[in-house]
Short mmCIF file of C-alpha atoms in Angstrom, two decimals:
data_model
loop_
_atom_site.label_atom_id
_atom_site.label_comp_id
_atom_site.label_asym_id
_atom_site.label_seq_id
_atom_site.Cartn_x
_atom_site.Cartn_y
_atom_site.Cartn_z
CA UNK G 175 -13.84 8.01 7.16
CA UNK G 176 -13.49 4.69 6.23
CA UNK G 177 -11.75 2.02 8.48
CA UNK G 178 -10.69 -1.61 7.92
CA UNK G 179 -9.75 -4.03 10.44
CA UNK G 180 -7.84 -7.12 9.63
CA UNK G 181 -7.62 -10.33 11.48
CA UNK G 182 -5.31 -12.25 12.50
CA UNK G 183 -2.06 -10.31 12.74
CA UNK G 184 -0.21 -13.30 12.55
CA UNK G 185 -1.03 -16.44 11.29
CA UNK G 186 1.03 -19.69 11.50
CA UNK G 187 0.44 -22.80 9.03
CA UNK G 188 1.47 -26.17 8.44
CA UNK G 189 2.43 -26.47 4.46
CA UNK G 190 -0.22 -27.84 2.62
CA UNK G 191 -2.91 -26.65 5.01
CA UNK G 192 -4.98 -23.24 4.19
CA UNK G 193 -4.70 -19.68 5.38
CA UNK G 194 -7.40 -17.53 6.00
CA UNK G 195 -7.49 -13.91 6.73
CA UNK G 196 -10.53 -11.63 7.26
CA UNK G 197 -10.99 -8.13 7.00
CA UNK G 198 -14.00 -5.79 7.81
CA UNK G 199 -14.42 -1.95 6.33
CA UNK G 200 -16.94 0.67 8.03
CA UNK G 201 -17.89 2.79 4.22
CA UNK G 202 -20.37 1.00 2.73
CA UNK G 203 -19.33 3.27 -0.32
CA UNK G 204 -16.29 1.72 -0.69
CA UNK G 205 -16.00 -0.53 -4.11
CA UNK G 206 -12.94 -2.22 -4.76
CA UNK G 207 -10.83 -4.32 -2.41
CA UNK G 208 -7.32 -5.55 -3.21
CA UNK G 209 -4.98 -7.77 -0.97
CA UNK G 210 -0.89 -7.40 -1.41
CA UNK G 211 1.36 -9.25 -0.54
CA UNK G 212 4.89 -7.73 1.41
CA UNK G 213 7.96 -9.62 1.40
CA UNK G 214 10.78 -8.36 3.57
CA UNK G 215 12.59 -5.57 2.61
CA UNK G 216 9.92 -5.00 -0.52
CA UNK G 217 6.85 -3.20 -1.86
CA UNK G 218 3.59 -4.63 -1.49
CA UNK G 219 2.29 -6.43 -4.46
CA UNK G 220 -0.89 -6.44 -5.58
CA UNK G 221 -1.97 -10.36 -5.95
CA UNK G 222 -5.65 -10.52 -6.03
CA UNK G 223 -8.69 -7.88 -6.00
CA UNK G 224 -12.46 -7.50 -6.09
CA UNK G 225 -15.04 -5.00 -6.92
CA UNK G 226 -18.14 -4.82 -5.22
CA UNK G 227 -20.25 -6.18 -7.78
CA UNK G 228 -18.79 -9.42 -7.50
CA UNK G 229 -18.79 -11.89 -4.61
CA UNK G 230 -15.78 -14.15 -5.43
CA UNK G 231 -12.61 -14.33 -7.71
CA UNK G 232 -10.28 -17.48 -7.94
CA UNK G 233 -6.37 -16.86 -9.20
CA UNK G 234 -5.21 -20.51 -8.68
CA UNK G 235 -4.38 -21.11 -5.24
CA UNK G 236 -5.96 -18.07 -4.27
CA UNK G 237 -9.44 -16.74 -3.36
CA UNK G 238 -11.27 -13.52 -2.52
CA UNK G 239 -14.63 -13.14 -1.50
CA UNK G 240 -16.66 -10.18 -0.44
CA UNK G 241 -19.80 -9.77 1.37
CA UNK G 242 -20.99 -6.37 0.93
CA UNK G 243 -24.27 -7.18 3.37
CA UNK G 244 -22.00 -8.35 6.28
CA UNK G 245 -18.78 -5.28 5.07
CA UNK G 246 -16.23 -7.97 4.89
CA UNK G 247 -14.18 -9.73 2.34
CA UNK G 248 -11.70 -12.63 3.07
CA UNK G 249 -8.50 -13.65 1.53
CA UNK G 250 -7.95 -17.76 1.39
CA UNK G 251 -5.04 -19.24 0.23
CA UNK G 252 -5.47 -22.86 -0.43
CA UNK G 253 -1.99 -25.61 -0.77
CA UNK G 254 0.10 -23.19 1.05
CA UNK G 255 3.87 -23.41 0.36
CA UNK G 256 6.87 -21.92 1.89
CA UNK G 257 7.02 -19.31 -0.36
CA UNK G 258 3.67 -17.65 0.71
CA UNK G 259 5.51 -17.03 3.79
CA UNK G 260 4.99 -13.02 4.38
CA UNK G 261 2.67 -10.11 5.18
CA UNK G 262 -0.78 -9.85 3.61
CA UNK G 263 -2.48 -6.43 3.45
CA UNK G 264 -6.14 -5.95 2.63
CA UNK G 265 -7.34 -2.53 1.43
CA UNK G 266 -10.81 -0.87 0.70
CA UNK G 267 -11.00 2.04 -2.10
CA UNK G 268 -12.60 4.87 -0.51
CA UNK G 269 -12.79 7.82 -3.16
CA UNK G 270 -12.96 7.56 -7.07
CA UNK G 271 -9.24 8.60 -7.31
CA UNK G 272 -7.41 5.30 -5.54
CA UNK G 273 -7.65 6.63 -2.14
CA UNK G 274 -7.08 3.41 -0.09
CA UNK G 275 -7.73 2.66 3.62
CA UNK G 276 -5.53 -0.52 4.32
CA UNK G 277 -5.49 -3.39 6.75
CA UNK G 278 -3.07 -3.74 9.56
CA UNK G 279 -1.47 -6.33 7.51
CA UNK G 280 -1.45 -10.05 9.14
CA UNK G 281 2.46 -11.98 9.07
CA UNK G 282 1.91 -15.33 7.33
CA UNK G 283 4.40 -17.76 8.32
CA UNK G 284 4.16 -21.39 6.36
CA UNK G 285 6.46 -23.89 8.16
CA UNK G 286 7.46 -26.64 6.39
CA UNK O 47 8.53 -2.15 -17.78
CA UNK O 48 11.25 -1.33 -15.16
CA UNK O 49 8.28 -0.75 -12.61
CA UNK O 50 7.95 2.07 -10.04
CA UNK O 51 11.50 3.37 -9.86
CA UNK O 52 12.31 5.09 -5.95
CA UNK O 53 15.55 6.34 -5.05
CA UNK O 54 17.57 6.38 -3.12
CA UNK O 55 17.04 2.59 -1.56
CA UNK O 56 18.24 3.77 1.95
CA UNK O 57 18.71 7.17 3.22
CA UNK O 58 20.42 8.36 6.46
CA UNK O 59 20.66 11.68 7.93
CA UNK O 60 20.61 14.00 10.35
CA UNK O 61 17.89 15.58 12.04
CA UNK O 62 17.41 18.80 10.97
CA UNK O 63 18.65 17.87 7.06
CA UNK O 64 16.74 18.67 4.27
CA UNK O 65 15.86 14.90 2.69
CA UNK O 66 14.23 14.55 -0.96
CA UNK O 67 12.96 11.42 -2.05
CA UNK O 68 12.20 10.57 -5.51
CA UNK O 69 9.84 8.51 -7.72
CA UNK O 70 9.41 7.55 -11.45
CA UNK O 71 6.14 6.08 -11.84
CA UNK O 72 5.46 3.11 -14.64
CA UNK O 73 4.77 5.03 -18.22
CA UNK O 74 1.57 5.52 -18.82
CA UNK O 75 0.34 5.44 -15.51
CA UNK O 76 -1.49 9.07 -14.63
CA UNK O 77 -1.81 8.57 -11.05
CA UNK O 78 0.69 8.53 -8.36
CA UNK O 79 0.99 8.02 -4.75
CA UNK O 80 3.00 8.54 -1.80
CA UNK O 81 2.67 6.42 1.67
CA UNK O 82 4.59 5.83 4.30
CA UNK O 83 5.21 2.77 6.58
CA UNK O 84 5.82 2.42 10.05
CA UNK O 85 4.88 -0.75 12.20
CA UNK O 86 3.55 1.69 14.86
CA UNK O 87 1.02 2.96 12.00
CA UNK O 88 1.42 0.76 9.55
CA UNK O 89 0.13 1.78 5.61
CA UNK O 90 -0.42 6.09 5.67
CA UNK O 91 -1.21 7.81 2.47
CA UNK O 92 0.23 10.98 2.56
CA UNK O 93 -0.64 12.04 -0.68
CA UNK O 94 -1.45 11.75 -4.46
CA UNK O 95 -1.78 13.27 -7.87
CA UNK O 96 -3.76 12.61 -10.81
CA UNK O 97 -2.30 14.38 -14.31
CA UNK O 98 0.68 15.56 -12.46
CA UNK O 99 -2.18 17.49 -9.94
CA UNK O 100 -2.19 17.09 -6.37
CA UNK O 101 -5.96 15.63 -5.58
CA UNK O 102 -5.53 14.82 -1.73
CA UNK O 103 -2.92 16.07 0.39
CA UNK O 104 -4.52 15.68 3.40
CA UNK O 105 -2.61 12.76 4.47
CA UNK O 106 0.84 15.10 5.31
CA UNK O 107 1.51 14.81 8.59
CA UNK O 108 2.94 18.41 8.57
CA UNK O 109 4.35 21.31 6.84
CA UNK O 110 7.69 20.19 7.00
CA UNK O 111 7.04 17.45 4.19
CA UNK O 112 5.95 18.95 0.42
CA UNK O 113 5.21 16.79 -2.94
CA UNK O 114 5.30 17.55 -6.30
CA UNK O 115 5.30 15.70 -10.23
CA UNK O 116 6.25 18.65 -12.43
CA UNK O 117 6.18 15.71 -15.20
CA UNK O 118 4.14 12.42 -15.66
CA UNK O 119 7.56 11.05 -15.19
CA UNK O 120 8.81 12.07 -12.27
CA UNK O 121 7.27 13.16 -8.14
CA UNK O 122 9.71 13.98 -5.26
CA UNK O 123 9.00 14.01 -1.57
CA UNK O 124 10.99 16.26 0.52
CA UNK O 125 11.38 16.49 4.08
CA UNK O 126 12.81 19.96 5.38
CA UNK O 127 13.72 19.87 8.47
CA UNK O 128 13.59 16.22 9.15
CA UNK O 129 13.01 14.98 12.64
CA UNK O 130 13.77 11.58 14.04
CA UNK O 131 10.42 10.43 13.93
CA UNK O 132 10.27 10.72 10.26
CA UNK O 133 12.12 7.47 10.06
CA UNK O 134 10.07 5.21 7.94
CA UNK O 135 9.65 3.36 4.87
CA UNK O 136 8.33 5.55 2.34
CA UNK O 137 6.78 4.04 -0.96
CA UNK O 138 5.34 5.29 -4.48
CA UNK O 139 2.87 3.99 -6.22
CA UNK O 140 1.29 4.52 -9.74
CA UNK O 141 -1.58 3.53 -11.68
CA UNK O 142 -3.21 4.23 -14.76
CA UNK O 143 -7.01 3.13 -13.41
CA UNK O 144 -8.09 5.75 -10.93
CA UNK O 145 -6.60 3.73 -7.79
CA UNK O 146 -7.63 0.22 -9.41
CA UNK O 147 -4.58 -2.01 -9.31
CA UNK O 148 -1.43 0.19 -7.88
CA UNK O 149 2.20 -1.09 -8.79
CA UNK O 150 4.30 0.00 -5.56
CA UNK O 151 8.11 0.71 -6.06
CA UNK O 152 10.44 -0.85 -3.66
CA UNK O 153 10.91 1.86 -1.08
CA UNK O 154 13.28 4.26 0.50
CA UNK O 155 14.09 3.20 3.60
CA UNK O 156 15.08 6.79 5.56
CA UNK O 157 16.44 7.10 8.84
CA UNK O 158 16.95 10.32 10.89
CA UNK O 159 19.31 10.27 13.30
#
């Protein structure tokens, strides 16, 4: 089955500076990758995503790209504020239903 | 939209206790799906329907735990007998795009003591 390794697990960034987090997946099936975002005691959100036939996507401050040669996609988060402080989870789609393998999930922490 | 709608928000009980957990997924959405979240395994899909069917229960870690949507509106998750080391955060999701784009509720935090 499919499996997706994220790195770092926790990342630690002076505001104003980028983040960067990496993931890899094993199915080169897989087609769509979303990141979420976790804030303590909620749900992830969804914030950003890619399908495969793409190989970047801006939302403002933040950035996705995917390399399906190399099986790994990146999340970048560029101006970083306080408020981006929490735990980012990457996620490959591995069926045609929404069958999702995710990410370890890596703790943000922006200090001010 | 209200969003995913999970209840209760926290849930303790004792081991052995029958525990149901239910969802109401956004309107409109036709598929739904149930993880659970530990930081010793992190994100686990345990399973998920499409039109109300189950498509992929292979994620449920035992026979103790059963799901079902008898309406678009509406999916429980029961527990029966519960066990301490069903303590977790347990989330629904729903979308209305075959997995594209998922809209998690907020949880139910359980605890089995």
């Amino acid at each position: 089955g499919e499996n997706v390794e994220q790195h770092p697990s926790t990342l630690s960034v002076q505001e104003g500076d980028s983040a960067v987090i990496k993931c890899t997946y094993s199915d080169s099936a897989s087609n769509y990758f979303p990141w979420y975002k976790q804030e303590l005691g909620k749900g992830p959100q969804l914030i950003i995503d890619i399908r495969s036939n793409v190989g970047e996507k801006k939302d403002q401050r933040i950035a996705v790209t995917l390399n399906k040669t190399a099986k790994h996609f990146s999340l970048h988060i560029t101006e970083t504020q306080p408020e981006d402080s929490a735990v980012y989870f990457c996620a490959a789609k591995t069926d045609s239903w929404g069958k999702f393998q995710f990410g370890a999930g890596t703790q943000v922490v922006v200090t001010p | 939209d209200a969003g995913v709608i999970q209840s209760p928000r926290h849930e303790v009980t004792e081991m052995g206790q029958e525990v149901t957990l239910r969802c109401k997924p956004i309107s409109g959405h036709n598929s739904l799906f149930w993880y659970r979240q530990t930081m010793m395994r992190g994100l686990e899909l345990l399973i998920y329907f499409n039109n109300n069917v189950p498509i992929d229960d292979s994620g449920m870690p035992e026979d103790r735990f059963s799901a079902k949507m008898p309406n678009a509106s509406f999916s429980t998750l029961k527990i029966q007998p519960s066990e301490p080391r069903d303590s977790a955060v347990y989330f629904c999701a729903s979308t209305n795009d075959r997995g594209y784009g998922y809209t998690f509720g907020s949880g139910t935090r359980l605890t089995v003591v």
